[in-house]
Tab-separated table of C-alpha atoms in Angstrom:
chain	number	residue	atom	x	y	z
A	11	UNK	CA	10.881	7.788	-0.314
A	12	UNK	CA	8.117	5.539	1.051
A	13	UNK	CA	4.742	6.506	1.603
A	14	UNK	CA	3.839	8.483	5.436
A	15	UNK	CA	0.577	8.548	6.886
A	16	UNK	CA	-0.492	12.074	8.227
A	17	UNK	CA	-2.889	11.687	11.066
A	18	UNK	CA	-5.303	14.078	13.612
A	19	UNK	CA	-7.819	13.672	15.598
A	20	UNK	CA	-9.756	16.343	17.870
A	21	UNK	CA	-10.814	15.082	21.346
A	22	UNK	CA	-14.432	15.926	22.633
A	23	UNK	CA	-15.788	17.396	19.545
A	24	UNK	CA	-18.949	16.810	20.088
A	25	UNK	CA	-20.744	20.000	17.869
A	26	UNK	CA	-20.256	20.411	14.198
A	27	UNK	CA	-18.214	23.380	14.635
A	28	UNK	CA	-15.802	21.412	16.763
A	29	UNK	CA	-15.792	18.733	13.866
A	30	UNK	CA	-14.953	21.578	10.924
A	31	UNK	CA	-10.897	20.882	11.338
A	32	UNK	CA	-9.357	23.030	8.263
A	33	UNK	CA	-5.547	21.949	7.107
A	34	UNK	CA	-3.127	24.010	5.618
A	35	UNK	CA	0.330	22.936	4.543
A	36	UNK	CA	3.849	25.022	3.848
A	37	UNK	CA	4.076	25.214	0.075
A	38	UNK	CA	6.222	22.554	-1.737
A	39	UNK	CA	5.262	19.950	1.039
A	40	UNK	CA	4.186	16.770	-0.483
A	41	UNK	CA	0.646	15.938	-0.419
A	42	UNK	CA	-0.203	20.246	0.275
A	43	UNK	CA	-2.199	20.222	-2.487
A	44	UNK	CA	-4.718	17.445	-0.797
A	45	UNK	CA	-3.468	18.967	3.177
A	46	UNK	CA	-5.533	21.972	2.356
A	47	UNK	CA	-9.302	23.152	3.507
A	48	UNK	CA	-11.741	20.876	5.339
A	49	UNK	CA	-10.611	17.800	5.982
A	50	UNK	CA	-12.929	14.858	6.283
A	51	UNK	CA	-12.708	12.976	9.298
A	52	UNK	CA	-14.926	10.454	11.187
A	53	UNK	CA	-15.590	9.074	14.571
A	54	UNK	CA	-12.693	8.338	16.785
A	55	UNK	CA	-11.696	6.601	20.368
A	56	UNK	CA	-10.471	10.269	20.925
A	57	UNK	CA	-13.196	11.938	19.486
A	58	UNK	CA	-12.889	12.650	15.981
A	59	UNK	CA	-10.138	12.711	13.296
A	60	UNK	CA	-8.871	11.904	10.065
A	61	UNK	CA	-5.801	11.043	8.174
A	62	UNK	CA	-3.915	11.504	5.056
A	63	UNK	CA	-1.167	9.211	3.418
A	64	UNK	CA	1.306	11.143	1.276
A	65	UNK	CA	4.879	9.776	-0.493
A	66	UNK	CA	7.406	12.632	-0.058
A	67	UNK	CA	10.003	13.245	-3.220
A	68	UNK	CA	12.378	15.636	-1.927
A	69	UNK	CA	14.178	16.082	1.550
A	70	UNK	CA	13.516	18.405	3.894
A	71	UNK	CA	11.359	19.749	6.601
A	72	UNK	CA	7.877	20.034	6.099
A	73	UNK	CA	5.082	21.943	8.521
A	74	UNK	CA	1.428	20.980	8.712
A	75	UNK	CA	-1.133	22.398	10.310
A	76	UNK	CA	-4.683	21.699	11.817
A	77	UNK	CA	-7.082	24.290	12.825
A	78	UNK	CA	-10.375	23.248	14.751
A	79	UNK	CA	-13.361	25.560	14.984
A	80	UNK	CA	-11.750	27.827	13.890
A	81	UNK	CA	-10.371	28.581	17.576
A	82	UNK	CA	-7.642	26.031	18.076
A	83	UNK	CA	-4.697	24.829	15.858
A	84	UNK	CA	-1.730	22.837	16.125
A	85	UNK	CA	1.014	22.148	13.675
A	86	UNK	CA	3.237	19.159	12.972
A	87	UNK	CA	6.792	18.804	11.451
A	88	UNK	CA	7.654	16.128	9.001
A	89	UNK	CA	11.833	16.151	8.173
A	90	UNK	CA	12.352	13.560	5.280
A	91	UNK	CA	15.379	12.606	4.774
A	92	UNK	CA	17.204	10.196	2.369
A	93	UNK	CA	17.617	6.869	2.556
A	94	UNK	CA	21.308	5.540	1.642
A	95	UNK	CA	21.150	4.656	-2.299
A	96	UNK	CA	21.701	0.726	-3.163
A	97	UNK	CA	22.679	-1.093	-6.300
A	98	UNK	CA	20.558	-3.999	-7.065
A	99	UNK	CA	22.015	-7.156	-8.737
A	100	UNK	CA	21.262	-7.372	-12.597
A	101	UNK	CA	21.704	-10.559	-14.586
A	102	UNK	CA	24.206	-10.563	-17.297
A	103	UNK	CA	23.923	-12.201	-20.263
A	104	UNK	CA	26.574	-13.851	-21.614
A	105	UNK	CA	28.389	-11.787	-24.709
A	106	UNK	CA	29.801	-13.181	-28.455
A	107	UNK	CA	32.608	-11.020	-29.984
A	108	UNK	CA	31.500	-8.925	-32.835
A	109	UNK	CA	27.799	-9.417	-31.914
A	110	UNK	CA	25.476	-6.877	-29.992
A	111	UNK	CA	25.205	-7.241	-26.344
A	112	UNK	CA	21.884	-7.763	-25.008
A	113	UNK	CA	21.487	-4.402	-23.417
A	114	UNK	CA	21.071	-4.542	-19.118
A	115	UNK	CA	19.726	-1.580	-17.480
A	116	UNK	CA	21.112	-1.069	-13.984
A	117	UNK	CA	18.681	-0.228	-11.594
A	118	UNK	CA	19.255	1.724	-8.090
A	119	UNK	CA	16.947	2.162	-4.563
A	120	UNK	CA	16.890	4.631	-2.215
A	121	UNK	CA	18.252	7.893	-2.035
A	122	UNK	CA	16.395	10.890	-3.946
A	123	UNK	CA	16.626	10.576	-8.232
A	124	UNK	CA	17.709	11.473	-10.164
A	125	UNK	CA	20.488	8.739	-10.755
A	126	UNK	CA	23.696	9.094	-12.494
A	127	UNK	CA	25.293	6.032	-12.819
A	128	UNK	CA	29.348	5.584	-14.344
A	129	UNK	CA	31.487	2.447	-14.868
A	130	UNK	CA	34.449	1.184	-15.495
A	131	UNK	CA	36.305	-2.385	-16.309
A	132	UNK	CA	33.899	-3.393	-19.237
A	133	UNK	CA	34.599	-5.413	-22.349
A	134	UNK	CA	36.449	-3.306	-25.384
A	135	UNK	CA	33.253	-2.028	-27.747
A	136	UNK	CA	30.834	-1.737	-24.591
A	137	UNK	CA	29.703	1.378	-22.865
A	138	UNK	CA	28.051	2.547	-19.926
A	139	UNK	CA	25.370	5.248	-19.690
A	140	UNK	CA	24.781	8.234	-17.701
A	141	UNK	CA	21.673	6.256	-17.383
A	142	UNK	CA	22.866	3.098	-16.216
A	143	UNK	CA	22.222	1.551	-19.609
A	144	UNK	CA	25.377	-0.836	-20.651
A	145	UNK	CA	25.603	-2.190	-24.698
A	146	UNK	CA	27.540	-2.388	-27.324
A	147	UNK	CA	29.239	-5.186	-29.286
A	148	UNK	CA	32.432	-6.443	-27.555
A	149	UNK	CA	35.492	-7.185	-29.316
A	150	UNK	CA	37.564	-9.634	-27.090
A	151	UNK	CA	36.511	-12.460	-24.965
A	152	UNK	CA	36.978	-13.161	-21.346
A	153	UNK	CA	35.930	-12.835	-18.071
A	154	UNK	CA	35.860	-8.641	-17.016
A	155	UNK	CA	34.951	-7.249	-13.859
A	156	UNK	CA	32.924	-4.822	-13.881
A	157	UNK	CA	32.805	-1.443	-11.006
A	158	UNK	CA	29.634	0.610	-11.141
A	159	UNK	CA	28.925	3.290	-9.180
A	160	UNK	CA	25.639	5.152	-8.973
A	161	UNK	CA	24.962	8.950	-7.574
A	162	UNK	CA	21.661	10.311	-6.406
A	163	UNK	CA	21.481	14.041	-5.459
A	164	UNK	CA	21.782	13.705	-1.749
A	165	UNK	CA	23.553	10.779	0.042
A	166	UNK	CA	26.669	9.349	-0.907
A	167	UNK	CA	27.452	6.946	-4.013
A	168	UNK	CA	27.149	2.968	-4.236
A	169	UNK	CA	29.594	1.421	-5.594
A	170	UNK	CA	28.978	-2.202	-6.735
A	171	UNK	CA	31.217	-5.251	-8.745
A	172	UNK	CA	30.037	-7.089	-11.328
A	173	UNK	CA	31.876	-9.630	-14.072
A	174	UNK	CA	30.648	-10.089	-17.836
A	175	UNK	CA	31.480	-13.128	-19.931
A	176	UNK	CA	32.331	-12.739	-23.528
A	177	UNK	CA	32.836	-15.383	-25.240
A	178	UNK	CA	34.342	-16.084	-28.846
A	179	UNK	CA	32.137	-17.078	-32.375
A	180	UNK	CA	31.433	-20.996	-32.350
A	181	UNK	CA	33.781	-22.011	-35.087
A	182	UNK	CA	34.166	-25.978	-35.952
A	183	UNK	CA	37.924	-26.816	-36.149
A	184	UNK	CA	39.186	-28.724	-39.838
A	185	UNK	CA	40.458	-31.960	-38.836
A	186	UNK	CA	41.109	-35.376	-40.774
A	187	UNK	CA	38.299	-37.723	-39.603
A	188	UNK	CA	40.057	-41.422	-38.636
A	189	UNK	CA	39.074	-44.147	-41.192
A	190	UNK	CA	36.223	-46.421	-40.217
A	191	UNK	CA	35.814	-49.818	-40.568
A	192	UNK	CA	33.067	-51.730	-42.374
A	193	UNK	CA	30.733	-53.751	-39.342
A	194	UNK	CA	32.302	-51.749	-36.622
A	195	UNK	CA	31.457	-48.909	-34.513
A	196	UNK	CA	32.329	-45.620	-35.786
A	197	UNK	CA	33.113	-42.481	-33.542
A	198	UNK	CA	34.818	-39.761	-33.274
A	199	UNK	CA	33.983	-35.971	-31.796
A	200	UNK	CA	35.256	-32.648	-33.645
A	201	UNK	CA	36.503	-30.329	-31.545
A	202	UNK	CA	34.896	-26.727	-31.503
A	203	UNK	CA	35.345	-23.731	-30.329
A	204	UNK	CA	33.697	-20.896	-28.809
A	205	UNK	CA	29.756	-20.583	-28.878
A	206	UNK	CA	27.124	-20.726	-26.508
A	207	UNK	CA	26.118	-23.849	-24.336
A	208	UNK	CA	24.381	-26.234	-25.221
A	209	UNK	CA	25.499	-27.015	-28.059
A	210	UNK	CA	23.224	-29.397	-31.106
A	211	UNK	CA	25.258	-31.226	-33.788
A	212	UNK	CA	24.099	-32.769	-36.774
A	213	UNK	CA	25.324	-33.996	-39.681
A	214	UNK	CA	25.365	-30.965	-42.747
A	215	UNK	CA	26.139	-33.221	-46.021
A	216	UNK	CA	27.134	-37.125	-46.643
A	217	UNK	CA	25.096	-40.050	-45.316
């Protein structure tokens, strides 16, 4: 939930007793623990006042109160409610078969935590957390797409699709190298297969 600014102010208060403004706050309200006894205020257009900035964690309504003098009081109501949930976009690495996965942790805004998050489509050997924490070590190659959904405890799901590339091992492919001819330019590329781009050849043995 985002932060909320509490604010009061007392017109005409003029005397120090009209400028002794006591809060109180229903219990379990956020910020009740600072919303209680004399407040401090200062100098206002309206007369004098004060505020309070508070970041609510759970919905529901909330009552504050303001008493001035000891003679006057006036409450407020603050109803906080949940914003929708959203997936944000992670990056995905690229995957090898039969190596670990670089581990992603999903992340999630709005709504009220905590999240559960499930998932569905990835490669064979990778999981999903209840925590929205994907690994493992895949086992085939391709292109998968992914479907994550993530629950809070108040508004409904997000649902979100993702792919993940797994590629295979680089492997170098035996082949019979074409004779060369003395004074004359050699070349020839061997084929590969799988890996990661970009890719570095050099020469292992020979001259």
């Amino acid at each position: 939930c985002s932060p909320t600014t509490l604010t009061w102010s007392v017109n005409n208060a003029f005397s120090l007793s009209a400028q002794q403004c006591y809060a109180f706050a229903q219990s379990g309200a956020p910020g009740a623990s600072s919303w209680t006894g004399l407040q401090q205020g200062a100098t206002t257009s309206q007369g004098w006042g004060g505020s309070l900035s508070i970041t609510p964690t759970t919905t529901g309504p909330y009552t504050y109160a303001v008493t001035r003098g000891g003679d006057e009081s006036a409450t407020a109501t603050l109803t906080v409610t949940a914003g929708s949930v959203r997936i944000q976009t992670p990056s995905f690495p690229t995957g090898v078969v039969g190596s670990p996965y670089s581990p992603v942790q999903l992340q999630a805004t709005g709504g009220v935590g905590p999240y559960t998050w499930s998932g569905a489509g990835l490669p064979s050997g990778m999981t999903i957390s209840s925590s929205g924490l994907i690994s493992g070590t895949p086992t085939t190659s391709g292109t998968f797409s992914l479907t994550v959904q993530v629950s809070d405890s108040e508004s409904t799901p997000a649902t979100a699709n993702f792919s993940i590339v797994v590629v295979d091992p680089l492997s170098l492919q035996a082949a019979t190298l074409p004779q060369g001819t003395v004074g004359s330019t050699y070349s020839t590329t061997p084929t590969k297969g799988g890996g990661l781009a970009p890719f570095t050849w050099a020469l292992a043995s020979g001259s």
